[in-house]
Amino acid sequence: MSTFVGIEAGGTKFICAHGQDSHDLSDRVRIETTTPEETMPQVIDYIRQVSNTQRVDAIGVACFGPLDLDPFSEQYGCIASSPKLAWKNFDMIGCLSEHFDVPIGLDTDVNAAALAEQRWGAGMDIDSLIYITVGTGIGVGAIVDGQIIHGAMHPEAGHVLIPRLKEDTFAGICPYHGDCLEGLASGPAIKERWQVESALHLPANHQAWQLEAKYLAYAIHNYSLCYVPKRIILGGGVMKQPELLPLIQINVIKSLADYIDHAYLKGHQYISIAGLGENAGILGAIALAEREFNV
Amino acid sequence: MSTFVGIEAGGTKFICAHGQDSHDLSDRVRIETTTPEETMPQVIDYIRQVSNTQRVDAIGVACFGPLDLDPFSEQYGCIASSPKLAWKNFDMIGCLSEHFDVPIGLDTDVNAAALAEQRWGAGMDIDSLIYITVGTGIGVGAIVDGQIIHGAMHPEAGHVLIPRLKEDTFAGICPYHGDCLEGLASGPAIKERWQVESALHLPANHQAWQLEAKYLAYAIHNYSLCYVPKRIILGGGVMKQPELLPLIQINVIKSLADYIDHAYLKGHQYISIAGLGENAGILGAIALAEREFNV
């Protein structure tokens, strides 16, 4: 039996666990994200302890971005121009491979979550899907024709531009683009626009959700035409409002106006809620390890 | 030496040629696009004649869409719900493989052009690029991490939604979406908006080009974040206005606002003009044959 170590490397904490799949994850250990010098030795200790009792076949890291994932780049496997300055240019793959001679899979947290949803969640057996998380930010992970999309780096499709409703004068909160999707429709944008402490404090019949559904539907219109996924999986804190999914579904159908025609688009599962919830990150890390092992 | 037959299957004409690469294309034959019963026997005759004098190693077809290119679909290799009713559900790969026992590559005209640009044009040696044609319609072919993007079908990213300028009240001409990118910025949209016979009749200093550059830049902002290409190649009739490229480049930089950071994006070739011009289609068909032969 293979054992995989998964590391969910987030901006405030690293979660480490090991196991073979979604059902047998063992001992989740939480390590504070401070500096590479403080955090990584604890991560390495964790992996070493696991190795003492069983064979570790691969390690997967689902990491905050931006990452350099271009195999042609000299900085491959490094954290790129991060606002977390202590981690800028940190060589995640290099650091781990100095200590462990096993395959190491690295990808962004949102790409890893997309992979976990494909492996064990709402996208099982689907070779082309996108995973969208709508929370503190908006992130998109895309798996098309069986491959996680990277390109020169990795998608940052939460920052796409969309049409504005004429009557909407909210400036948007994205420090780069103002009213890109993330600037208009992320959790913090909803809080700012409606002056509430949490998006989920807004009642289900509040006009906020109609607007949120329209803007997310415009973006999904664009993703549907760019990636042509067979399924779109929605996760993140904002999606905990149960009224939102059907509103988005209706608006996407209206917006695409039957222009593209394939069976998946017409299926009731085309836009689905994520199946793994809070576990998507750590399971994504395990899925990255598994994939790297099977390459 | 391998000989490849390329077939550029367009809505009004099929162009057939053969050769090994971009430099030695022989006898381009033009066949009218009427019905499969009339057109295809002439195509088959052409291929047969080539086979009489040399070994044909593969056939490539760069075809009008929509196509079913999902290998899991029963309709794989067929033309899908085309407005060209005589061709609806026509099995292009099936028809050719009945007569020729060689690998047959099929893809959309725009994906084929992207492949040709990567093979012999403005995207040589680039593993992630997109090709955008701005003409009668707007089409996008994407090659990411070395693979042509398909998903459930193939991208139709000319129909993405983009923000409108506040002062712009033009309704757009897309019969499905009104003011999607194609509805606002294709050649016919420019003609309709400015009431001219051809977009290229508008002088270089006409405000039309400022507006065109802005809308194309918004779309390129979105493509840059979704596909993360290393190069964006622009072709099609509208791009024959030489003032347009630098205007687009300036607007894309402004719109992305340094949010994504990779070396390709900063390079002066990030947004380039297509290198193959009118030959992109037939060369795309040859490139599809070559790729299928090398699989």
Coordinates of C-alpha atoms in Angstrom, one line a residue:
Chain A
M1 CA 0.0 0.0 0.0
S2 CA 1.2 3.5 -0.9
T3 CA 1.3 6.2 1.7
F4 CA 1.2 9.8 0.6
V5 CA 2.0 12.9 2.6
G6 CA -0.1 15.9 2.0
I7 CA 0.8 19.5 2.9
E8 CA -1.8 22.2 2.7
A9 CA 0.4 25.3 2.7
G10 CA -1.8 28.3 3.5
G11 CA -1.0 31.9 4.4
T12 CA -1.7 31.5 8.1
K13 CA -1.2 27.7 8.7
F14 CA 0.2 24.6 7.1
I15 CA -1.9 21.4 7.6
C16 CA 0.0 18.2 7.2
A17 CA -1.6 14.7 7.0
H18 CA -1.0 11.4 5.4
G19 CA -3.0 8.5 3.9
Q20 CA -3.9 6.9 0.7
D21 CA -7.2 8.6 -0.2
S22 CA -10.0 10.6 1.1
H23 CA -11.2 8.0 3.7
D24 CA -8.1 7.3 5.7
L25 CA -6.3 10.6 6.4
S26 CA -4.3 10.3 9.6
D27 CA -3.1 12.8 12.2
R28 CA -3.7 16.3 10.9
V29 CA -0.9 18.5 12.2
R30 CA -1.2 22.3 12.2
I31 CA 1.9 24.4 11.9
E32 CA 1.9 28.2 11.9
T33 CA 3.0 29.9 8.7
T34 CA 5.7 32.3 9.8
T35 CA 9.0 32.2 7.8
P36 CA 10.4 29.3 5.8
E37 CA 13.2 29.0 8.4
E38 CA 10.7 28.4 11.2
T39 CA 7.9 26.6 9.4
M40 CA 9.7 24.2 7.1
P41 CA 11.8 22.3 9.7
Q42 CA 8.5 21.4 11.5
V43 CA 7.0 20.2 8.2
I44 CA 10.2 18.1 7.5
D45 CA 10.0 16.7 11.1
Y46 CA 6.4 15.7 10.4
I47 CA 7.3 13.8 7.2
R48 CA 10.2 12.2 8.9
Q49 CA 8.0 10.9 11.7
V50 CA 5.6 9.4 9.2
S51 CA 8.5 7.8 7.3
N52 CA 9.7 6.1 10.6
T53 CA 6.6 4.0 10.7
Q54 CA 5.7 3.4 7.0
R55 CA 7.0 3.9 3.5
V56 CA 6.2 7.4 2.1
D57 CA 5.8 7.1 -1.6
A58 CA 5.2 10.7 -2.6
I59 CA 4.6 14.1 -1.1
G60 CA 2.0 16.6 -2.4
V61 CA 2.0 20.3 -1.5
A62 CA -1.1 22.5 -2.2
C63 CA 0.4 25.9 -1.8
F64 CA -0.6 29.6 -1.7
G65 CA 0.5 31.3 -4.9
P66 CA 1.8 32.7 -7.0
L67 CA 4.0 29.7 -7.9
D68 CA 6.4 29.1 -10.7
L69 CA 5.1 25.9 -12.2
D70 CA 6.6 26.2 -15.7
P71 CA 8.9 23.2 -16.2
F72 CA 11.0 25.3 -18.6
S73 CA 11.7 27.9 -15.9
E74 CA 14.8 28.0 -13.7
Q75 CA 12.5 29.0 -10.8
Y76 CA 10.3 25.9 -11.3
G77 CA 8.8 24.9 -7.9
C78 CA 9.4 28.2 -6.2
I79 CA 7.0 30.6 -4.7
A80 CA 7.0 33.7 -7.0
S81 CA 6.4 37.4 -6.2
S82 CA 4.3 36.7 -3.0
P83 CA 3.1 39.5 -0.8
K84 CA 4.3 37.2 2.0
L85 CA 7.8 38.5 1.6
A86 CA 9.5 35.9 3.7
W87 CA 8.4 33.3 1.3
K88 CA 9.3 35.2 -1.9
N89 CA 11.4 33.0 -4.2
F90 CA 11.3 30.1 -1.6
D91 CA 12.1 26.9 -3.4
M92 CA 9.4 24.5 -2.0
I93 CA 10.3 21.5 -4.2
G94 CA 14.0 22.1 -3.7
C95 CA 13.7 22.3 0.1
L96 CA 11.6 19.1 0.4
S97 CA 13.7 17.1 -2.1
E98 CA 16.8 17.8 -0.2
H99 CA 15.4 15.7 2.6
F100 CA 13.2 13.2 0.9
D101 CA 14.0 11.2 -2.2
V102 CA 10.4 10.6 -3.4
P103 CA 8.3 12.3 -6.1
I104 CA 7.0 15.7 -4.9
G105 CA 3.9 17.2 -6.5
L106 CA 3.3 21.0 -6.1
D107 CA 0.4 23.1 -7.3
T108 CA -1.7 26.0 -6.1
D109 CA -4.3 25.4 -3.5
V110 CA -7.1 26.0 -6.0
N111 CA -5.7 23.7 -8.6
A112 CA -5.2 21.1 -5.9
A113 CA -8.8 21.5 -4.8
A114 CA -9.9 21.0 -8.4
L115 CA -7.9 17.8 -8.6
A116 CA -9.4 16.6 -5.3
E117 CA -12.9 17.3 -6.5
Q118 CA -12.2 15.3 -9.6
R119 CA -10.7 12.4 -7.6
W120 CA -13.1 12.2 -4.8
G121 CA -15.7 15.0 -4.9
A122 CA -18.3 16.5 -7.2
G123 CA -16.3 15.9 -10.4
M124 CA -15.5 12.2 -10.2
D125 CA -14.7 10.6 -13.6
I126 CA -15.0 14.0 -15.4
D127 CA -11.9 14.8 -17.5
S128 CA -12.7 18.5 -18.1
L129 CA -13.9 20.6 -15.1
I130 CA -13.3 23.8 -13.4
Y131 CA -13.4 24.5 -9.7
I132 CA -14.3 28.0 -8.5
T133 CA -13.9 29.1 -4.9
V134 CA -15.8 32.2 -3.9
G135 CA -14.6 33.3 -0.5
T136 CA -12.0 35.8 0.7
G137 CA -10.9 35.9 -2.9
I138 CA -12.1 34.2 -6.1
G139 CA -9.9 31.4 -7.5
V140 CA -10.3 29.1 -10.4
G141 CA -8.6 25.8 -11.0
A142 CA -9.1 24.2 -14.4
I143 CA -8.6 20.6 -15.5
V144 CA -9.1 20.3 -19.2
D145 CA -8.7 17.1 -21.2
G146 CA -7.3 15.5 -18.1
Q147 CA -4.5 18.0 -17.5
I148 CA -4.4 20.8 -14.9
I149 CA -4.0 24.0 -16.9
H150 CA -0.8 26.0 -16.1
G151 CA 0.5 27.9 -19.1
A152 CA 3.3 30.4 -18.1
M153 CA 2.2 30.2 -14.4
H154 CA -1.3 29.2 -13.4
P155 CA -4.7 30.7 -14.0
E156 CA -5.8 33.7 -12.0
A157 CA -9.2 33.7 -13.5
G158 CA -10.9 35.2 -10.4
H159 CA -9.7 38.6 -11.8
V160 CA -11.6 38.4 -15.1
L161 CA -13.5 41.5 -16.3
I162 CA -17.2 41.3 -16.7
P163 CA -20.0 43.6 -17.7
R164 CA -21.4 45.8 -14.9
L165 CA -25.1 46.4 -14.4
K166 CA -25.9 50.0 -15.4
E167 CA -27.5 50.8 -12.1
D168 CA -24.5 49.4 -10.1
T169 CA -22.1 52.2 -9.0
F170 CA -20.1 50.2 -6.5
A171 CA -16.4 50.8 -7.3
G172 CA -15.2 47.3 -6.5
I173 CA -12.5 46.4 -4.0
C174 CA -9.7 44.8 -6.0
P175 CA -6.6 46.8 -5.4
Y176 CA -5.4 46.0 -8.9
H177 CA -8.5 46.1 -11.1
G178 CA -11.2 47.7 -9.0
D179 CA -14.3 46.0 -10.4
C180 CA -13.0 42.8 -11.7
L181 CA -15.0 39.7 -10.6
E182 CA -13.1 39.4 -7.4
G183 CA -13.5 43.1 -6.8
L184 CA -17.2 42.8 -7.2
A185 CA -18.2 39.4 -6.0
S186 CA -15.8 38.0 -3.4
G187 CA -16.9 37.7 0.2
P188 CA -15.1 41.0 1.2
A189 CA -16.7 42.8 -1.7
I190 CA -20.2 41.7 -0.6
K191 CA -19.4 42.9 3.0
E192 CA -18.1 46.2 1.7
R193 CA -21.0 46.8 -0.7
W194 CA -23.8 46.0 1.7
Q195 CA -21.9 47.0 4.9
V196 CA -22.4 43.8 6.7
E197 CA -20.0 41.8 8.9
S198 CA -20.3 38.6 6.8
A199 CA -21.9 37.9 3.4
L200 CA -23.9 35.1 5.1
H201 CA -25.6 37.5 7.4
L202 CA -27.6 38.8 4.4
P203 CA -31.0 37.0 4.3
A204 CA -31.7 34.7 1.3
N205 CA -34.2 37.1 -0.2
H206 CA -31.8 40.0 -0.1
Q207 CA -31.1 41.6 -3.5
A208 CA -27.4 41.0 -2.8
W209 CA -27.8 37.4 -3.9
Q210 CA -29.5 38.3 -7.2
L211 CA -26.6 40.6 -8.0
E212 CA -24.0 38.1 -6.9
A213 CA -25.6 35.4 -9.1
K214 CA -25.6 37.7 -12.1
Y215 CA -21.9 38.6 -11.8
L216 CA -20.8 35.0 -11.1
A217 CA -23.0 33.9 -14.1
Y218 CA -21.2 36.4 -16.4
A219 CA -17.9 35.0 -15.3
I220 CA -19.1 31.4 -15.7
H221 CA -20.3 32.4 -19.2
N222 CA -16.7 33.3 -20.0
Y223 CA -15.2 30.2 -18.4
S224 CA -17.7 28.0 -20.2
L225 CA -16.5 29.5 -23.5
C226 CA -12.8 29.5 -22.7
Y227 CA -12.3 26.1 -21.0
V228 CA -15.5 24.3 -22.3
P229 CA -15.7 22.3 -19.1
K230 CA -18.0 19.3 -18.6
R231 CA -18.7 20.4 -15.1
I232 CA -18.3 23.6 -13.0
I233 CA -17.8 23.0 -9.3
L234 CA -18.5 25.9 -6.9
G235 CA -17.0 26.1 -3.4
G236 CA -15.9 28.6 -0.8
G237 CA -17.6 30.4 2.0
V238 CA -20.0 32.6 -0.1
M239 CA -21.5 29.4 -1.7
K240 CA -22.8 28.4 1.7
Q241 CA -25.8 30.6 0.9
P242 CA -28.0 27.8 -0.5
E243 CA -30.2 30.1 -2.6
L244 CA -27.2 31.2 -4.7
L245 CA -26.6 28.0 -6.7
P246 CA -30.1 27.9 -8.5
L247 CA -29.9 31.7 -9.1
I248 CA -26.5 31.2 -10.8
Q249 CA -27.7 28.2 -12.9
I250 CA -30.7 30.3 -14.2
N251 CA -28.5 33.2 -15.1
V252 CA -25.8 31.1 -16.9
I253 CA -28.5 29.5 -19.1
K254 CA -29.9 32.9 -19.9
S255 CA -26.5 34.4 -20.6
L256 CA -25.1 31.7 -22.8
A257 CA -28.4 31.8 -24.8
D258 CA -27.9 28.3 -26.3
Y259 CA -24.9 29.4 -28.2
I260 CA -22.8 26.4 -27.3
D261 CA -24.4 23.1 -27.5
H262 CA -23.1 20.0 -25.8
A263 CA -24.8 17.5 -23.6
Y264 CA -23.0 18.3 -20.4
L265 CA -24.1 21.9 -20.5
K266 CA -27.7 20.8 -20.5
G267 CA -27.3 18.4 -17.6
H268 CA -28.5 19.5 -14.2
Q269 CA -25.1 18.8 -12.8
Y270 CA -23.3 21.2 -15.1
I271 CA -23.0 23.7 -12.2
S272 CA -22.6 21.8 -9.0
I273 CA -21.6 22.5 -5.4
A274 CA -18.2 21.2 -4.3
G275 CA -18.3 17.8 -2.6
L276 CA -15.3 18.0 -0.2
G277 CA -15.9 21.3 1.7
E278 CA -13.1 22.3 4.0
N279 CA -11.2 19.1 3.1
A280 CA -10.6 20.1 -0.5
G281 CA -7.2 21.6 0.4
I282 CA -5.6 18.8 2.3
L283 CA -7.1 16.2 0.0
G284 CA -5.8 18.2 -3.0
A285 CA -2.3 17.8 -1.5
I286 CA -2.8 14.0 -1.2
A287 CA -4.2 13.9 -4.8
L288 CA -1.1 15.8 -6.0
A289 CA 1.2 13.3 -4.3
E290 CA -0.8 10.4 -5.8
R291 CA -0.6 11.9 -9.3
E292 CA 3.1 12.5 -9.0
F293 CA 3.6 8.9 -7.9
N294 CA 1.6 7.6 -10.8
V295 CA 3.3 9.7 -13.5
Chain B
M1 CA 9.9 11.5 -46.5
S2 CA 6.4 11.8 -45.2
T3 CA 3.7 13.5 -47.3
F4 CA 0.7 14.9 -45.5
V5 CA -2.5 16.0 -47.1
G6 CA -4.2 19.1 -45.7
I7 CA -7.8 20.0 -46.2
E8 CA -9.0 23.4 -45.1
A9 CA -12.8 22.9 -44.9
G10 CA -14.5 26.3 -45.0
G11 CA -18.1 27.3 -45.3
T12 CA -17.8 28.4 -48.9
K13 CA -14.8 26.4 -50.2
F14 CA -12.5 23.5 -49.4
I15 CA -8.8 24.0 -50.1
C16 CA -6.7 20.8 -50.5
A17 CA -2.9 20.7 -50.7
H18 CA -0.1 18.3 -49.8
G19 CA 3.4 18.6 -48.6
Q20 CA 5.7 18.1 -45.6
D21 CA 5.8 21.6 -44.1
S22 CA 5.2 25.2 -44.8
H23 CA 7.7 25.5 -47.6
D24 CA 6.7 22.8 -50.0
L25 CA 3.0 22.9 -50.3
S26 CA 1.9 21.5 -53.7
D27 CA -1.1 22.1 -55.9
R28 CA -3.8 23.9 -54.0
V29 CA -7.1 22.6 -55.3
R30 CA -10.3 24.5 -54.6
I31 CA -13.6 22.7 -54.2
E32 CA -16.9 24.4 -53.6
T33 CA -18.6 23.7 -50.3
T34 CA -22.1 22.5 -51.2
T35 CA -23.3 19.3 -49.7
P36 CA -21.2 16.3 -48.3
E37 CA -22.5 14.2 -51.2
E38 CA -21.1 16.6 -53.8
T39 CA -18.1 18.0 -52.0
M40 CA -16.5 14.9 -50.4
P41 CA -16.1 12.7 -53.5
Q42 CA -14.0 15.5 -55.0
V43 CA -11.9 15.7 -51.8
I44 CA -11.5 11.9 -51.9
D45 CA -10.5 12.0 -55.6
Y46 CA -7.9 14.6 -54.7
I47 CA -6.3 12.5 -52.0
R48 CA -6.4 9.4 -54.3
Q49 CA -4.5 11.3 -57.0
V50 CA -1.9 12.3 -54.5
S51 CA -1.6 8.7 -53.3
N52 CA -1.0 7.5 -56.8
T53 CA 2.3 9.3 -57.0
Q54 CA 3.6 9.2 -53.4
R55 CA 2.9 7.7 -50.0
V56 CA 0.4 9.7 -48.0
D57 CA 1.2 9.3 -44.3
A58 CA -1.6 11.2 -42.7
I59 CA -4.5 13.6 -43.5
G60 CA -5.4 16.7 -41.6
V61 CA -8.7 18.6 -41.7
A62 CA -9.0 22.1 -40.5
C63 CA -12.8 22.4 -40.4
F64 CA -15.6 24.9 -39.8
G65 CA -17.3 24.2 -36.5
P66 CA -18.9 23.3 -34.3
L67 CA -17.2 19.9 -34.1
D68 CA -17.5 17.1 -31.7
L69 CA -13.9 16.5 -30.6
D70 CA -14.6 14.7 -27.3
P71 CA -12.9 11.3 -27.6
F72 CA -15.5 10.0 -25.1
S73 CA -18.4 11.0 -27.4
E74 CA -20.2 8.7 -29.8
Q75 CA -20.3 11.6 -32.3
Y76 CA -16.5 12.1 -32.1
G77 CA -15.2 13.4 -35.4
C78 CA -18.6 14.7 -36.6
I79 CA -19.7 18.2 -37.4
A80 CA -22.2 19.2 -34.7
S81 CA -25.3 21.5 -34.8
S82 CA -24.1 23.5 -37.7
P83 CA -26.1 26.3 -39.4
K84 CA -24.9 24.6 -42.6
L85 CA -27.7 22.1 -42.4
A86 CA -26.5 19.7 -45.1
W87 CA -23.4 19.1 -43.0
K88 CA -25.1 18.7 -39.6
N89 CA -23.9 15.4 -38.0
F90 CA -21.7 14.7 -41.0
D91 CA -18.9 12.2 -39.9
M92 CA -15.8 13.8 -41.3
I93 CA -13.3 11.4 -39.8
G94 CA -15.6 8.4 -40.6
C95 CA -16.0 9.4 -44.2
L96 CA -12.3 9.8 -44.9
S97 CA -11.2 6.7 -43.0
E98 CA -13.5 4.6 -45.1
H99 CA -11.3 5.4 -48.0
F100 CA -7.8 5.9 -46.5
D101 CA -6.1 3.8 -43.9
V102 CA -3.9 6.5 -42.5
P103 CA -4.1 8.7 -39.3
I104 CA -6.6 11.5 -39.7
G105 CA -6.3 14.6 -37.6
L106 CA -9.4 16.9 -37.3
D107 CA -9.8 20.2 -35.5
T108 CA -11.5 23.5 -35.9
D109 CA -10.0 26.0 -38.4
V110 CA -9.0 28.3 -35.5
N111 CA -7.3 25.6 -33.4
A112 CA -5.5 24.4 -36.6
A113 CA -4.3 28.0 -37.2
A114 CA -3.0 28.1 -33.6
L115 CA -1.1 24.9 -34.3
A116 CA 0.3 26.2 -37.6
E117 CA 1.4 29.4 -35.9
Q118 CA 3.1 27.4 -33.2
R119 CA 4.8 25.1 -35.8
W120 CA 5.9 27.6 -38.4
G121 CA 4.6 31.1 -37.5
A122 CA 4.7 33.7 -34.7
G123 CA 4.6 31.1 -31.9
M124 CA 7.6 28.8 -32.8
D125 CA 8.8 26.8 -29.8
I126 CA 6.2 28.3 -27.5
D127 CA 4.3 25.5 -25.6
S128 CA 1.5 27.8 -24.3
L129 CA -0.1 30.3 -26.7
I130 CA -3.4 31.5 -28.0
Y131 CA -4.3 32.5 -31.5
I132 CA -7.1 35.1 -31.9
T133 CA -8.6 35.8 -35.3
V134 CA -10.5 39.1 -35.5
G135 CA -12.5 39.1 -38.8
T136 CA -16.0 38.1 -39.9
G137 CA -16.2 36.5 -36.4
I138 CA -13.8 36.4 -33.5
G139 CA -12.3 33.0 -32.8
V140 CA -9.7 31.8 -30.3
G141 CA -7.5 28.7 -30.5
A142 CA -5.6 27.8 -27.4
I143 CA -2.6 25.6 -27.0
V144 CA -1.7 25.3 -23.3
D145 CA 1.2 23.2 -21.9
G146 CA 1.6 21.7 -25.4
Q147 CA -2.0 20.6 -25.8
I148 CA -4.8 22.1 -27.9
I149 CA -7.6 22.9 -25.5
H150 CA -10.8 21.1 -26.2
G151 CA -12.9 20.2 -23.1
A152 CA -16.4 19.1 -23.9
M153 CA -16.1 20.6 -27.4
H154 CA -13.7 23.4 -28.3
P155 CA -13.4 27.0 -27.0
E156 CA -15.8 29.6 -28.4
A157 CA -14.0 32.3 -26.6
G158 CA -14.8 35.0 -29.2
H159 CA -18.2 35.3 -27.4
V160 CA -16.9 36.3 -24.0
L161 CA -18.6 39.1 -22.1
I162 CA -16.5 42.2 -21.4
P163 CA -17.2 45.5 -19.7
R164 CA -18.8 48.2 -21.9
L165 CA -17.6 51.8 -21.9
K166 CA -20.3 53.9 -20.3
E167 CA -20.7 56.3 -23.2
D168 CA -21.0 53.4 -25.7
T169 CA -24.6 52.7 -26.5
F170 CA -24.1 50.4 -29.6
A171 CA -26.3 47.3 -29.0
G172 CA -23.8 44.9 -30.6
I173 CA -24.6 42.5 -33.4
C174 CA -24.2 39.0 -32.0
P175 CA -27.6 37.3 -32.6
Y176 CA -27.0 35.2 -29.4
H177 CA -25.5 37.7 -26.9
G178 CA -25.8 41.2 -28.4
D179 CA -22.8 42.8 -27.0
C180 CA -20.3 40.0 -26.4
L181 CA -16.8 40.5 -27.8
E182 CA -17.8 39.3 -31.3
G183 CA -20.9 41.4 -31.2
L184 CA -18.8 44.5 -30.4
A185 CA -15.5 44.1 -32.1
S186 CA -15.7 41.7 -35.1
G187 CA -15.3 43.2 -38.6
P188 CA -19.1 43.3 -39.2
A189 CA -19.6 45.0 -35.8
I190 CA -17.2 47.7 -36.8
K191 CA -19.0 48.1 -40.1
E192 CA -22.4 48.3 -38.5
R193 CA -21.3 50.7 -35.7
W194 CA -19.5 53.2 -38.0
Q195 CA -21.6 52.6 -41.0
V196 CA -18.7 51.8 -43.4
E197 CA -18.3 49.2 -46.0
S198 CA -15.2 47.8 -44.5
A199 CA -13.5 48.3 -41.2
L200 CA -10.3 49.0 -43.0
H201 CA -11.8 52.0 -44.7
L202 CA -11.6 53.8 -41.4
P203 CA -8.5 56.0 -41.2
A204 CA -5.8 55.1 -38.7
N205 CA -6.6 58.0 -36.4
H206 CA -10.3 57.3 -36.3
Q207 CA -11.7 56.8 -32.8
A208 CA -13.0 53.4 -33.9
W209 CA -9.5 52.0 -33.4
Q210 CA -9.2 53.3 -29.9
L211 CA -12.5 51.6 -29.0
E212 CA -11.6 48.4 -30.8
A213 CA -8.3 48.2 -29.0
K214 CA -10.0 48.7 -25.6
Y215 CA -12.5 46.0 -26.1
L216 CA -9.9 43.5 -27.5
A217 CA -7.7 44.4 -24.6
Y218 CA -10.5 43.6 -22.1
A219 CA -10.9 40.2 -23.7
I220 CA -7.1 39.6 -23.8
H221 CA -7.0 40.5 -20.1
N222 CA -9.5 37.7 -19.5
Y223 CA -7.6 35.2 -21.8
S224 CA -4.3 36.1 -20.1
L225 CA -5.8 35.2 -16.7
C226 CA -7.7 32.1 -17.9
Y227 CA -5.1 30.5 -20.2
V228 CA -1.9 32.2 -19.0
P229 CA -0.3 32.0 -22.4
K230 CA 3.3 32.8 -23.1
R231 CA 2.3 34.5 -26.3
I232 CA -0.9 35.9 -27.8
I233 CA -1.0 35.9 -31.6
L234 CA -3.5 38.1 -33.4
G235 CA -4.7 37.4 -37.0
G236 CA -7.7 38.0 -39.2
G237 CA -8.8 40.9 -41.4
V238 CA -9.3 43.5 -38.8
M239 CA -5.7 43.2 -37.6
K240 CA -4.6 44.5 -41.0
Q241 CA -4.9 48.0 -39.5
P242 CA -1.3 48.4 -38.4
E243 CA -2.2 51.0 -35.7
L244 CA -4.3 48.5 -33.8
L245 CA -1.5 46.2 -32.4
P246 CA 0.3 48.9 -30.4
L247 CA -3.0 50.3 -29.1
I248 CA -4.0 46.8 -27.9
Q249 CA -0.6 46.3 -26.2
I250 CA -0.9 49.5 -24.3
N251 CA -4.4 48.8 -23.1
V252 CA -3.6 45.2 -22.0
I253 CA -0.7 46.4 -19.8
K254 CA -3.0 49.1 -18.3
S255 CA -5.8 46.6 -17.7
L256 CA -3.8 43.8 -16.1
A257 CA -2.2 46.4 -13.9
D258 CA 0.8 44.2 -13.0
Y259 CA -1.4 41.7 -11.3
I260 CA 0.2 38.7 -12.9
D261 CA 3.9 38.6 -13.1
H262 CA 5.8 36.3 -15.4
A263 CA 8.6 37.1 -17.8
Y264 CA 6.6 36.4 -21.0
L265 CA 4.0 39.0 -20.2
K266 CA 6.7 41.7 -20.0
G267 CA 8.3 40.7 -23.3
H268 CA 7.6 42.8 -26.3
Q269 CA 6.5 39.7 -28.2
Y270 CA 3.7 38.8 -25.7
I271 CA 1.1 40.2 -28.1
S272 CA 2.3 39.5 -31.7
I273 CA 0.8 39.6 -35.2
A274 CA 0.3 36.2 -36.9
G275 CA 3.1 35.1 -39.1
L276 CA 1.3 32.9 -41.6
G277 CA -1.5 35.2 -42.8
E278 CA -3.9 33.6 -45.3
N279 CA -1.9 30.4 -45.2
A280 CA -2.7 29.6 -41.5
G281 CA -5.8 27.5 -42.4
I282 CA -4.2 25.1 -45.0
L283 CA -0.9 25.0 -43.0
G284 CA -3.0 24.2 -39.9
A285 CA -4.5 21.2 -41.7
I286 CA -0.9 20.0 -42.7
A287 CA 0.1 20.5 -39.0
L288 CA -2.8 18.5 -37.8
A289 CA -1.8 15.6 -40.2
E290 CA 1.8 15.8 -39.0
R291 CA 0.7 15.8 -35.3
E292 CA -1.6 12.8 -35.9
F293 CA 1.2 11.0 -37.7
N294 CA 3.6 11.6 -34.8
V295 CA 1.2 10.6 -32.0

